[in-house]
Coordinates of C-alpha atoms in Angstrom, one line a residue:
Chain A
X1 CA 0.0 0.0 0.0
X2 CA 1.3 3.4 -1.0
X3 CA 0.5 7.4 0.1
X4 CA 1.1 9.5 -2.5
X5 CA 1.0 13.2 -1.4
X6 CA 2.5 16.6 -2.0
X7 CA 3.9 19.9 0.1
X8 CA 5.0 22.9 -1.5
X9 CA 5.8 21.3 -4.9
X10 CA 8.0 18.1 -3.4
X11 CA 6.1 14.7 -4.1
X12 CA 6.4 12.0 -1.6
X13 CA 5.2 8.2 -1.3
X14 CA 4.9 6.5 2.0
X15 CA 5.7 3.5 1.5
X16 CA 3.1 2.4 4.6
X17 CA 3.9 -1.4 5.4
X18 CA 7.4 -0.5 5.7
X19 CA 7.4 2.6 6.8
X20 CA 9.6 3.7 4.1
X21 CA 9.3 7.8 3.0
X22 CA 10.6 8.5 -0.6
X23 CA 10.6 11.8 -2.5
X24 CA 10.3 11.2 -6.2
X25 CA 10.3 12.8 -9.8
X26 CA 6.7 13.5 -11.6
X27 CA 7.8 10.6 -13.7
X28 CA 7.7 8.1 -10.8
X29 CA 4.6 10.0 -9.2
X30 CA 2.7 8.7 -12.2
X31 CA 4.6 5.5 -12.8
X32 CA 3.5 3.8 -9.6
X33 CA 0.3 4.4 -9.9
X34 CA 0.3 1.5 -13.2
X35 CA 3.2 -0.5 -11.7
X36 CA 1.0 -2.9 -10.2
X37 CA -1.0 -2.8 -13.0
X38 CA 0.8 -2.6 -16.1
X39 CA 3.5 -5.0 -17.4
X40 CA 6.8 -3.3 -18.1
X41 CA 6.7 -2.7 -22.0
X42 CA 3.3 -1.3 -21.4
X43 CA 4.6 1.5 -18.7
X44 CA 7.4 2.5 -21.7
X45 CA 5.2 2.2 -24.0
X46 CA 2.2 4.7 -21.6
X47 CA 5.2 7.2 -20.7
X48 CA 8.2 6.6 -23.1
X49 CA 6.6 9.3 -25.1
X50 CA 6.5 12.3 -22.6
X51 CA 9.4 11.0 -20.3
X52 CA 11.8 9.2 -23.1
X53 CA 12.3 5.7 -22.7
X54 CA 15.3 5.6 -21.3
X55 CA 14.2 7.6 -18.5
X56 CA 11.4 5.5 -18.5
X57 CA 13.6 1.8 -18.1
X58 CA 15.6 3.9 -15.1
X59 CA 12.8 4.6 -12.8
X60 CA 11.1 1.3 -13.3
X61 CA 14.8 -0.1 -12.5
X62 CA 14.6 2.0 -9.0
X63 CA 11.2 1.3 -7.9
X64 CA 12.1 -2.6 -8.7
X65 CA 15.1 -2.3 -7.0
X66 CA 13.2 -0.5 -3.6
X67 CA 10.8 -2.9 -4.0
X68 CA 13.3 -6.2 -3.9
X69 CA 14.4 -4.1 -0.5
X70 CA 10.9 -3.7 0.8
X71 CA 10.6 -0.4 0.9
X72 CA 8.0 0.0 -2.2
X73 CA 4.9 -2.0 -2.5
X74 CA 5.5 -3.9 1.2
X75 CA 3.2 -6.1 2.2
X76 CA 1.0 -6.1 5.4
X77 CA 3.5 -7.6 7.8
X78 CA 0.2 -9.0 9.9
X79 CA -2.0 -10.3 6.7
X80 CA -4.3 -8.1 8.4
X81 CA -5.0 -10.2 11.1
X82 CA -3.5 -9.6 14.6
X83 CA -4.3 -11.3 18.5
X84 CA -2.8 -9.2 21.4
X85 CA -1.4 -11.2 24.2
X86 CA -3.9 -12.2 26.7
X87 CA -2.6 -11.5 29.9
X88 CA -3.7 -8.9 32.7
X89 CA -0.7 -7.0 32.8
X90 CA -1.0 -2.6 33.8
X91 CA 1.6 -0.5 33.2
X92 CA -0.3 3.3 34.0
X93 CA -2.8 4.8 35.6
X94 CA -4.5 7.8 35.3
X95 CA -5.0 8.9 38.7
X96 CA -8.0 11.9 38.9
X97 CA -7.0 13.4 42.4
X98 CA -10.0 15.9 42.2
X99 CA -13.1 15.7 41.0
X100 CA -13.2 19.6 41.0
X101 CA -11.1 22.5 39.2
X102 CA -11.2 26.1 40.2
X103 CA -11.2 26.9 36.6
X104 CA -14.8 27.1 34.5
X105 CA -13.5 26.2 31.0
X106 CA -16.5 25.6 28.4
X107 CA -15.2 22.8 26.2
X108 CA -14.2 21.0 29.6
X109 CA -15.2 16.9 28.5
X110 CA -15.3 16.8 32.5
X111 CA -18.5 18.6 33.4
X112 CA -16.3 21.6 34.8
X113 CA -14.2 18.9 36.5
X114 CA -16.7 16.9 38.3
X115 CA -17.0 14.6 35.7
X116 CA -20.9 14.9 35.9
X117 CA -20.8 13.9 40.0
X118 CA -20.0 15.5 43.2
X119 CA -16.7 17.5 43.3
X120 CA -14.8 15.3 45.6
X121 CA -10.9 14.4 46.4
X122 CA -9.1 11.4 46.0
X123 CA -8.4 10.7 49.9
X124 CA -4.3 9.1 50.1
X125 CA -6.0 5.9 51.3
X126 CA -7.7 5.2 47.8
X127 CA -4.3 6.8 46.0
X128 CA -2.5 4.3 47.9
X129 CA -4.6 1.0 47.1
X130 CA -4.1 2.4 42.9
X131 CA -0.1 1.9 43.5
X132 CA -1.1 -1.1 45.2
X133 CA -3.0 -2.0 42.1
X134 CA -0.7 -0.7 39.8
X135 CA 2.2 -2.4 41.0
X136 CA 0.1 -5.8 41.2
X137 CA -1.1 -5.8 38.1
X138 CA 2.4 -5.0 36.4
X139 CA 3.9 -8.4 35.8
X140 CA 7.5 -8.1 34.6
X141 CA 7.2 -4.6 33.3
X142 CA 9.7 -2.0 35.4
X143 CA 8.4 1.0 33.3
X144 CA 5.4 2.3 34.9
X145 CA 3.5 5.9 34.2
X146 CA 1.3 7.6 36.6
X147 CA -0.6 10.4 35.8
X148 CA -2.1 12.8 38.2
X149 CA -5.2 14.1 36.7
X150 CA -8.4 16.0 37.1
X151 CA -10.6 18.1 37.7
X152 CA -7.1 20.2 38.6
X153 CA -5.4 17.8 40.3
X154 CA -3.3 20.2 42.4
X155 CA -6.1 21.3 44.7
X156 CA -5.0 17.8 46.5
X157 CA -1.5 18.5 46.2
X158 CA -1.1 17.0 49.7
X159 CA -1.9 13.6 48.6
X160 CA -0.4 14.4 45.8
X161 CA 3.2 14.2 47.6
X162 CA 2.3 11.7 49.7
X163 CA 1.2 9.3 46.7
X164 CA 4.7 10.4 45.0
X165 CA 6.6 8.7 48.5
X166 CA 4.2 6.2 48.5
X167 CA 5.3 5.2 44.5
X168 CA 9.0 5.7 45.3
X169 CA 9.0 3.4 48.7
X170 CA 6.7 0.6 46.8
X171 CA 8.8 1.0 43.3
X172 CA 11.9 0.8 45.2
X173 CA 10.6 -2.7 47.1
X174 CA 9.3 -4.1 43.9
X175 CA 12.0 -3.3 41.1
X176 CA 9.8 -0.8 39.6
X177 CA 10.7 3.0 38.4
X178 CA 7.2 4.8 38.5
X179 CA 7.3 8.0 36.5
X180 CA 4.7 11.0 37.7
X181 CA 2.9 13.5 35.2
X182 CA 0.7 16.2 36.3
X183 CA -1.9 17.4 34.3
X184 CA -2.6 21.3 35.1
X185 CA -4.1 24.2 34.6
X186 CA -1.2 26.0 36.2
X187 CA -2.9 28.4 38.2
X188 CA -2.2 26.5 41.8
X189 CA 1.6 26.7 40.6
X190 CA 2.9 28.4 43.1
X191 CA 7.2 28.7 44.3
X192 CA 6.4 25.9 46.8
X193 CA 4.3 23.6 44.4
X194 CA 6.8 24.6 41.2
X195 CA 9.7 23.1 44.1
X196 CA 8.6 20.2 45.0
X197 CA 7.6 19.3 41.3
X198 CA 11.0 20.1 40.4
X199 CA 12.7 18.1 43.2
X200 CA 10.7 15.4 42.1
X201 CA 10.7 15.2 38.6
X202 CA 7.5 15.4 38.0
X203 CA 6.7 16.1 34.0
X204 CA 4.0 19.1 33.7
X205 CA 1.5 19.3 30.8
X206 CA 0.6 22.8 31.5
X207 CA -3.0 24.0 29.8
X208 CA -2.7 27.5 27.8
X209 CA -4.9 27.9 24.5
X210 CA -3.0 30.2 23.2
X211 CA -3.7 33.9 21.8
X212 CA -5.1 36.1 25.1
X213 CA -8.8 36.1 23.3
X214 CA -8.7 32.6 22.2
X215 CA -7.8 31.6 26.2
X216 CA -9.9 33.5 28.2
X217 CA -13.0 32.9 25.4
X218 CA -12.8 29.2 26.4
X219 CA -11.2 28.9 29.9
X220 CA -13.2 31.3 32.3
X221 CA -12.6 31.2 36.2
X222 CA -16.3 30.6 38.0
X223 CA -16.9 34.4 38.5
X224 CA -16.9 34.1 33.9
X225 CA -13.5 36.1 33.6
X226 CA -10.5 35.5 31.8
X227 CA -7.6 33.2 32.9
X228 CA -5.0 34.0 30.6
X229 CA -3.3 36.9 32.6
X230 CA -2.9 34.9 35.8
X231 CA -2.4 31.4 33.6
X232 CA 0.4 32.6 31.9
X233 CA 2.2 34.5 34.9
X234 CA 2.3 31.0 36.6
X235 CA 3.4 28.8 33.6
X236 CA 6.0 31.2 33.5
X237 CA 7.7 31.0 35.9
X238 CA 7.4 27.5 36.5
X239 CA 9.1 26.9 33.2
X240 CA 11.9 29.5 34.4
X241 CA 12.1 27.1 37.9
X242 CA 12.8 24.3 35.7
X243 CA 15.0 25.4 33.2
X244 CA 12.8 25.4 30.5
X245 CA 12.9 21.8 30.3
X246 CA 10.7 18.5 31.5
X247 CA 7.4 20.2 30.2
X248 CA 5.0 20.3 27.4
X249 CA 2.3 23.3 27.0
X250 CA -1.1 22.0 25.5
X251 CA -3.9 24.2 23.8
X252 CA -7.3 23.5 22.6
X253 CA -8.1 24.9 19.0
X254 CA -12.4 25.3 18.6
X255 CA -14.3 26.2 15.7
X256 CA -13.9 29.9 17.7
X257 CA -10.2 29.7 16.7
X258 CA -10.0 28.1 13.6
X259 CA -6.6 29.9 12.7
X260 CA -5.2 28.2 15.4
X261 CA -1.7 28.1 13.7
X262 CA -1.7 32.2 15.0
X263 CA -2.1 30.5 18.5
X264 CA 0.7 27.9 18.3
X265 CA 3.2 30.9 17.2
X266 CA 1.5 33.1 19.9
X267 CA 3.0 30.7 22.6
X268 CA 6.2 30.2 20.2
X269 CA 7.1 34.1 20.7
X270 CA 6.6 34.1 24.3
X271 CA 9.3 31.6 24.6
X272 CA 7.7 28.0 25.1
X273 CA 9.6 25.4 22.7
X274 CA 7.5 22.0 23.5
X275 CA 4.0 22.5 22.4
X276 CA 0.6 20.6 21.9
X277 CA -2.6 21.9 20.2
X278 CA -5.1 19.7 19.7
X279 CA -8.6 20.2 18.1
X280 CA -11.6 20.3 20.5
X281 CA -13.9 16.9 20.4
X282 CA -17.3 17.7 21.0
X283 CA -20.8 16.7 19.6
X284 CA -22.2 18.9 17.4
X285 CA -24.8 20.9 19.2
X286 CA -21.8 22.9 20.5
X287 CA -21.5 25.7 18.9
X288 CA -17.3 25.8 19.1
X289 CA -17.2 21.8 17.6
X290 CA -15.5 21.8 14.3
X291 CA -17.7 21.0 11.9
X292 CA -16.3 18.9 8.1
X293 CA -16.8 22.2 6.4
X294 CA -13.9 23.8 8.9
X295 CA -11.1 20.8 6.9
X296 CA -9.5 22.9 4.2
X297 CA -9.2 25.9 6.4
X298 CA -7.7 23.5 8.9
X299 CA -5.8 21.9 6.6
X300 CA -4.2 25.4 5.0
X301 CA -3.5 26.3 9.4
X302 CA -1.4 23.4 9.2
X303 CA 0.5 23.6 6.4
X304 CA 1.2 27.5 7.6
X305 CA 2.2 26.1 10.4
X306 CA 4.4 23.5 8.9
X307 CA 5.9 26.4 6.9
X308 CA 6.6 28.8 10.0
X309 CA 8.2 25.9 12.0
X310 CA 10.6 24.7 8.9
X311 CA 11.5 28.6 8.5
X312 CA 12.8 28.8 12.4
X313 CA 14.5 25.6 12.4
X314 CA 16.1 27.1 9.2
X315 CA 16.5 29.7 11.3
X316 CA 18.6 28.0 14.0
X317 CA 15.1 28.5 16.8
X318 CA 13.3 25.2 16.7
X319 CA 9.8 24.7 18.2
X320 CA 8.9 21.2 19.3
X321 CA 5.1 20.9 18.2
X322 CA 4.4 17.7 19.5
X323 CA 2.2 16.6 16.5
X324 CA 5.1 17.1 13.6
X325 CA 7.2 14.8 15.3
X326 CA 7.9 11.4 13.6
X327 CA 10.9 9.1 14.2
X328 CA 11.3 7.1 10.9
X329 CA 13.8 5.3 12.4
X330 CA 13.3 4.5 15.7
X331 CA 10.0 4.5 16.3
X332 CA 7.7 2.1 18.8
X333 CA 7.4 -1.7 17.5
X334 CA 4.5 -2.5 15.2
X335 CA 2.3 -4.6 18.1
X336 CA 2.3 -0.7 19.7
X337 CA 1.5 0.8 16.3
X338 CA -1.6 -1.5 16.1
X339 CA -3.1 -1.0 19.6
X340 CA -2.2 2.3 20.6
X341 CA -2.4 3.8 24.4
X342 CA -3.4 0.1 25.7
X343 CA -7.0 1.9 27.5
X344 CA -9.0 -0.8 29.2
X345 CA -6.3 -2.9 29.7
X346 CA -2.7 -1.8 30.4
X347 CA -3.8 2.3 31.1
X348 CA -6.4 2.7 33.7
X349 CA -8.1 5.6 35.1
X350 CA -9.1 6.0 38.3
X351 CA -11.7 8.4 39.9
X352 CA -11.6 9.6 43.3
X353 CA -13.9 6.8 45.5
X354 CA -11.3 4.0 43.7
X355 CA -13.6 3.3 40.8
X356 CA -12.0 1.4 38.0
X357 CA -12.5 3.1 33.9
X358 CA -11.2 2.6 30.3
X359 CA -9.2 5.9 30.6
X360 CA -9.9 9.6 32.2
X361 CA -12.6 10.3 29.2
X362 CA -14.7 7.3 30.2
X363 CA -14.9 7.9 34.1
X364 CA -18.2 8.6 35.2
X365 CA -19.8 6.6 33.2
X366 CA -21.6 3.6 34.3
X367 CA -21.5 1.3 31.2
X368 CA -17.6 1.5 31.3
X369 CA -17.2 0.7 35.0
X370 CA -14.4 -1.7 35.4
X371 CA -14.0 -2.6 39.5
X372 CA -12.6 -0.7 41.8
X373 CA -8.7 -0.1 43.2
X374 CA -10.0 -2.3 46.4
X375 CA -12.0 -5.3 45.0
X376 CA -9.8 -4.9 41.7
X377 CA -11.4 -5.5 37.8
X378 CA -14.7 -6.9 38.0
X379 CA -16.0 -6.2 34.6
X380 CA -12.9 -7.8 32.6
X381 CA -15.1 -8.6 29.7
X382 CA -15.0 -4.9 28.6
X383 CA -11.3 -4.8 29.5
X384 CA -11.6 -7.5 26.5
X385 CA -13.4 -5.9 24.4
X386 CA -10.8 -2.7 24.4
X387 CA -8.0 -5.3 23.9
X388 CA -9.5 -6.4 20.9
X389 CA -10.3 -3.3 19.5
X390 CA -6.9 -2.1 17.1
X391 CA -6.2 -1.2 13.6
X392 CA -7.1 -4.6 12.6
X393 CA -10.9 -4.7 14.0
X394 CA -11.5 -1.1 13.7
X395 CA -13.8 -0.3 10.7
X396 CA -11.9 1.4 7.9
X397 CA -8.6 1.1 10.0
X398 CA -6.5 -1.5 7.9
X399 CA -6.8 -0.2 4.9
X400 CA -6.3 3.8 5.7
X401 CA -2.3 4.4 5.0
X402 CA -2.3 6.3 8.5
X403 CA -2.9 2.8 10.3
X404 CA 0.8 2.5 12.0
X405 CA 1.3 6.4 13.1
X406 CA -2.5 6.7 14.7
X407 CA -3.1 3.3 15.4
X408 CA -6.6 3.7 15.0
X409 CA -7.5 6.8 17.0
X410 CA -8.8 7.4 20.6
X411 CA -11.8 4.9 21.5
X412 CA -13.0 7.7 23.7
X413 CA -13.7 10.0 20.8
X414 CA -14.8 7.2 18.7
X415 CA -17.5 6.3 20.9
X416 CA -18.1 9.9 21.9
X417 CA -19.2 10.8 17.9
X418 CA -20.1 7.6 16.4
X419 CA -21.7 5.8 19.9
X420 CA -18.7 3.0 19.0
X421 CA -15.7 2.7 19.9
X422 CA -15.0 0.0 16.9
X423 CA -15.9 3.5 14.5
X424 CA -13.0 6.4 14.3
X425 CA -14.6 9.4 14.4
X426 CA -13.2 10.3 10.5
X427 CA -13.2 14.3 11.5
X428 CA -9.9 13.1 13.8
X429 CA -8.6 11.1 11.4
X430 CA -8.8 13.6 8.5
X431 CA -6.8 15.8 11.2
X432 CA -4.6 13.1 11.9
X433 CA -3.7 12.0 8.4
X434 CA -2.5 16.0 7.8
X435 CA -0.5 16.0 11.1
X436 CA 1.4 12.8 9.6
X437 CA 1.7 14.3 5.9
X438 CA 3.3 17.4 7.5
X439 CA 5.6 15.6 10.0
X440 CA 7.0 13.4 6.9
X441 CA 6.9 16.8 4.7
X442 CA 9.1 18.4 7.4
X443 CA 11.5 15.0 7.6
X444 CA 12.0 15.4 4.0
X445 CA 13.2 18.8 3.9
X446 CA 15.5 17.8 7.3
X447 CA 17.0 14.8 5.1
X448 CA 17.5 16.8 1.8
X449 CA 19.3 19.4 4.2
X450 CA 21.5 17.5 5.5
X451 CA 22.2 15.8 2.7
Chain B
X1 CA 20.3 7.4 -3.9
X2 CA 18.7 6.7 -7.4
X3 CA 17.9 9.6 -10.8
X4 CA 14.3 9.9 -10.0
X5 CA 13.9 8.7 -6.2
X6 CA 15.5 9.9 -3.1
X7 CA 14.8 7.3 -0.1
X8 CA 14.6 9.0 3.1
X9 CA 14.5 6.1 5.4
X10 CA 15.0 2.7 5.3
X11 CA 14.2 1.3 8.3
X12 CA 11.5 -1.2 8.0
X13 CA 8.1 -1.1 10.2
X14 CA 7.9 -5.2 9.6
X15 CA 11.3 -5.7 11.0
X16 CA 10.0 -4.3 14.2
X17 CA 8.1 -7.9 15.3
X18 CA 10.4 -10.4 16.1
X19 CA 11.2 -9.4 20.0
X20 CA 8.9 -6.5 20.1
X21 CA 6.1 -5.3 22.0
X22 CA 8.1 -5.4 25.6
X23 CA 5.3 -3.0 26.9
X24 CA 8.1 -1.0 28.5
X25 CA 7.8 2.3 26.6
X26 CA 5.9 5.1 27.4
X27 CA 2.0 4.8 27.3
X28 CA 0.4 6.7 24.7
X29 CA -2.9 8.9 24.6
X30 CA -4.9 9.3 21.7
X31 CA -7.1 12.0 22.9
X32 CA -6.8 15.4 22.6
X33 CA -6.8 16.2 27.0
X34 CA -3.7 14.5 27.7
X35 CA -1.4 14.4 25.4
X36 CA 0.9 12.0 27.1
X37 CA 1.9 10.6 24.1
X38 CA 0.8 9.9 20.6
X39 CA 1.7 6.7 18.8
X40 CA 3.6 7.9 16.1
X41 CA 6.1 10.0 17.9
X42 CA 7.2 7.7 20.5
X43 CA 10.5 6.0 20.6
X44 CA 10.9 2.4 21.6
X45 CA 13.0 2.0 24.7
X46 CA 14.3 -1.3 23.6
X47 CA 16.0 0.7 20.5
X48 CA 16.6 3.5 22.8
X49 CA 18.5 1.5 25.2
X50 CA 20.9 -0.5 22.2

């Protein structure tokens, strides 16, 4: 299976079984779409004429030779058919330390941070029993993530340290290295907080939309002001307390801020080099979900984007936007390509009374229940199911060329728009796709630098 | 490096089977909230380690 796409006049295949990325001549662009079809005097015959033969016999020559070397015309390595390893093994959890957020932001997925219940806070007790759990359920693996999550998480930042000692003392008796995220809105980070994270190692993923108007539109304190002012005061100078490094700062783009790629370099100029903006996923009765009609524009804010980033690498200031990075060569094994972030089954998430989900997105909701931290995983069979459920069972998934950078989406969204989480929800893929076309566009250019 | 194609990688996805799928990398997030990790960005720690 090939992709055949084009950036700013270069014309690039993707080879997709292998993985392999080629830039080629307009004679090749057209010759591989017949090479599987046509035998060879036919394709001198079809282009000798416009191309001259010689030419012609040359580039069938390379794309035979690239093809002896499976990097052209690959086949599926799995036949299209793949079983994940039974086995009850869980490597991260998703901890949500407070159902509540003192922030009032209107795409929130999580009912303002209460996920649609009381606000409530994980008590250490319960935190405890999920390491417990965690650490149980881990098997042979020594690599374990932990993600402190909300609601705002560091409104019980006093369980929050104690479940950091807690991880360190049980990893420490068990052979394990547990690593600690926190997921924030920033405005709790204060010298003492922005410490202790430090001291710890503690990764951030720090919540800032972007553009002052885009921010405070979407992510309103309770009294219905703005957040940016404060937001961005905090973030930075926790950045400055850690050096700039060890943190990544994610945005939201809505149909309110289609040009989006404004918001990225917005956060660029003030400084930030790792950066996240991600597309809002909502139904569409909300009026800020992006709609089909919003692709091309959103397509166009990508490749400007794309553009801006090539031009300050050029320029010797790199951004890291987390969605244009690829690693073509050492990139995560094909079983992870296939099943993705492992939800249901090897990532948890757990609300703050111990109950047991498929991930953050699903908590709250009753059909998804799994067990519970104390009693453990009751409802396996749906822990199944989400095993089961990868590029090769997804509908449309093995034979979309995007299959081993997306590995079929999030189920959360699928089942979100399309009530399945068997069916992608296509708007994120068509999003995803142009991510991937960009990242290889800007690999391209990086390789035909250097060289 | 041929006249009319210029390969940019030749590392092959299929190669990564045999002795794969340790588990041990970073888990990945597909949703647009967390951004832990995508998929197609990660590293695998196996290679990393080498």
């Amino acid at each position: 299976m090939l992709h055949k796409f084009e950036f700013d006049g270069k014309k690039m295949v993707l080879d997709v079984h292998s993985g392999s990325v080629h830039e080629v001549d307009e004679l090749v662009w057209w010759l591989l779409d017949d090479f599987e079809v046509l035998a060879r005097p036919e394709l001198l015959e079809k282009f000798g004429a416009r191309y001259g033969a010689e030419e012609v016999a040359i580039a069938i020559a390379e794309i035979e030779e690239l093809e002896r070397e499976g990097l052209l015309f690959s086949p599926d390595p799995y036949k299209g058919k793949y079983s994940p390893p039974a086995g009850g093994i869980t490597k991260a959890l998703c901890l949500h330390l407070a159902h509540s957020c003192n922030l009032r932001c209107r795409y929130c997925f999580a009912g303002q941070g209460s996920f649609g219940g009381a606000n409530e806070l994980m008590p250490a007790g319960i935190g405890k029993s999920a390491i417990d759990f965690l650490i149980g359920r881990s098997g042979s693996r020594k690599n374990l993530n932990m993600d402190f999550f909300g609601g705002e998480p560091l409104l019980n930042f006093q369980v929050l340290k104690e479940l950091v000692a807690y991880g360190r003392l049980r990893g420490r008796e068990e052979g394990k290295e547990i690593e600690f995220t926190v997921t924030t809105n920033a405005l709790l980070l204060n010298s003492e907080i922005s410490s202790y994270l430090n001291q710890e190692g503690i990764s951030a993923v720090l919540s800032l939309d972007g553009r002052r108007e885009v921010h405070d539109n979407m992510r309103q304190t309770p009294g219905g002001g703005g957040s940016y002012e404060q937001v961005l005061e905090r973030i930075r100078s926790f950045v400055d307390s850690r050096d700039g490094s060890n943190y990544i700062i994610r945005g939201t783009y809505t149909r309110c801020n289609l040009d989006f790629c404004a918001d990225v370099l917005h956060m660029a100029d003030l400084g930030y080099k790792h950066l996240s903006v991600e597309p809002v996923v909502a139904t569409s009765e909300a009026a800020y979900a992006i709609c089909e009609e919003d692709l091309p524009v959103l397509f166009s804010q990508y490749e400007q984007l794309a553009r801006e980033l090539l031009r300050r690498r050029e320029e010797g200031r790199p951004v890291d936007f987390f969605h244009f990075n690829i690693d073509l060569d050492g990139g995560p094994c094909l079983p992870k390509r296939l099943t993705g972030c492992g939800a249901g089954y090897e990532y948890l998430a757990v609300a703050p009374n111990g109950d047991l989900y498929p991930c953050h997105q699903f908590v709250g909701r009753p059909k998804f229940l799994l067990g519970n931290v104390s009693e453990g995983l009751v409802n396996g069979d749906i822990g199944d199911v989400f095993r089961n459920t990868h590029v090769y069972t997804k509908e449309d998934c093995a034979a979309c060329w995007a299959k081993f950078y997306c590995s079929g989406g999030c189920h959360a969204n699928a089942e979100l728009l399309n009530g399945s989480i068997y069916k992608p929800y296509l708007l994120g893929c068509a999003l995803m796709k142009k991510r991937i076309e960009c990242a290889l566009y800007l690999k391209v250019k990086e390789s035909s630098q250097a060289g | 490096m041929g006249k009319h194609i210029r390969t940019i990688n030749s590392a092959s996805i299929a190669a990564a089977i045999t002795g794969r799928g340790c588990g041990e990398c970073q888990t990945s997030c597909q949703s647009a909230c967390k951004t832990s990790c995508t998929v197609g960005n990660q590293a695998c720690v196996k290679k990393t380690e080498k």
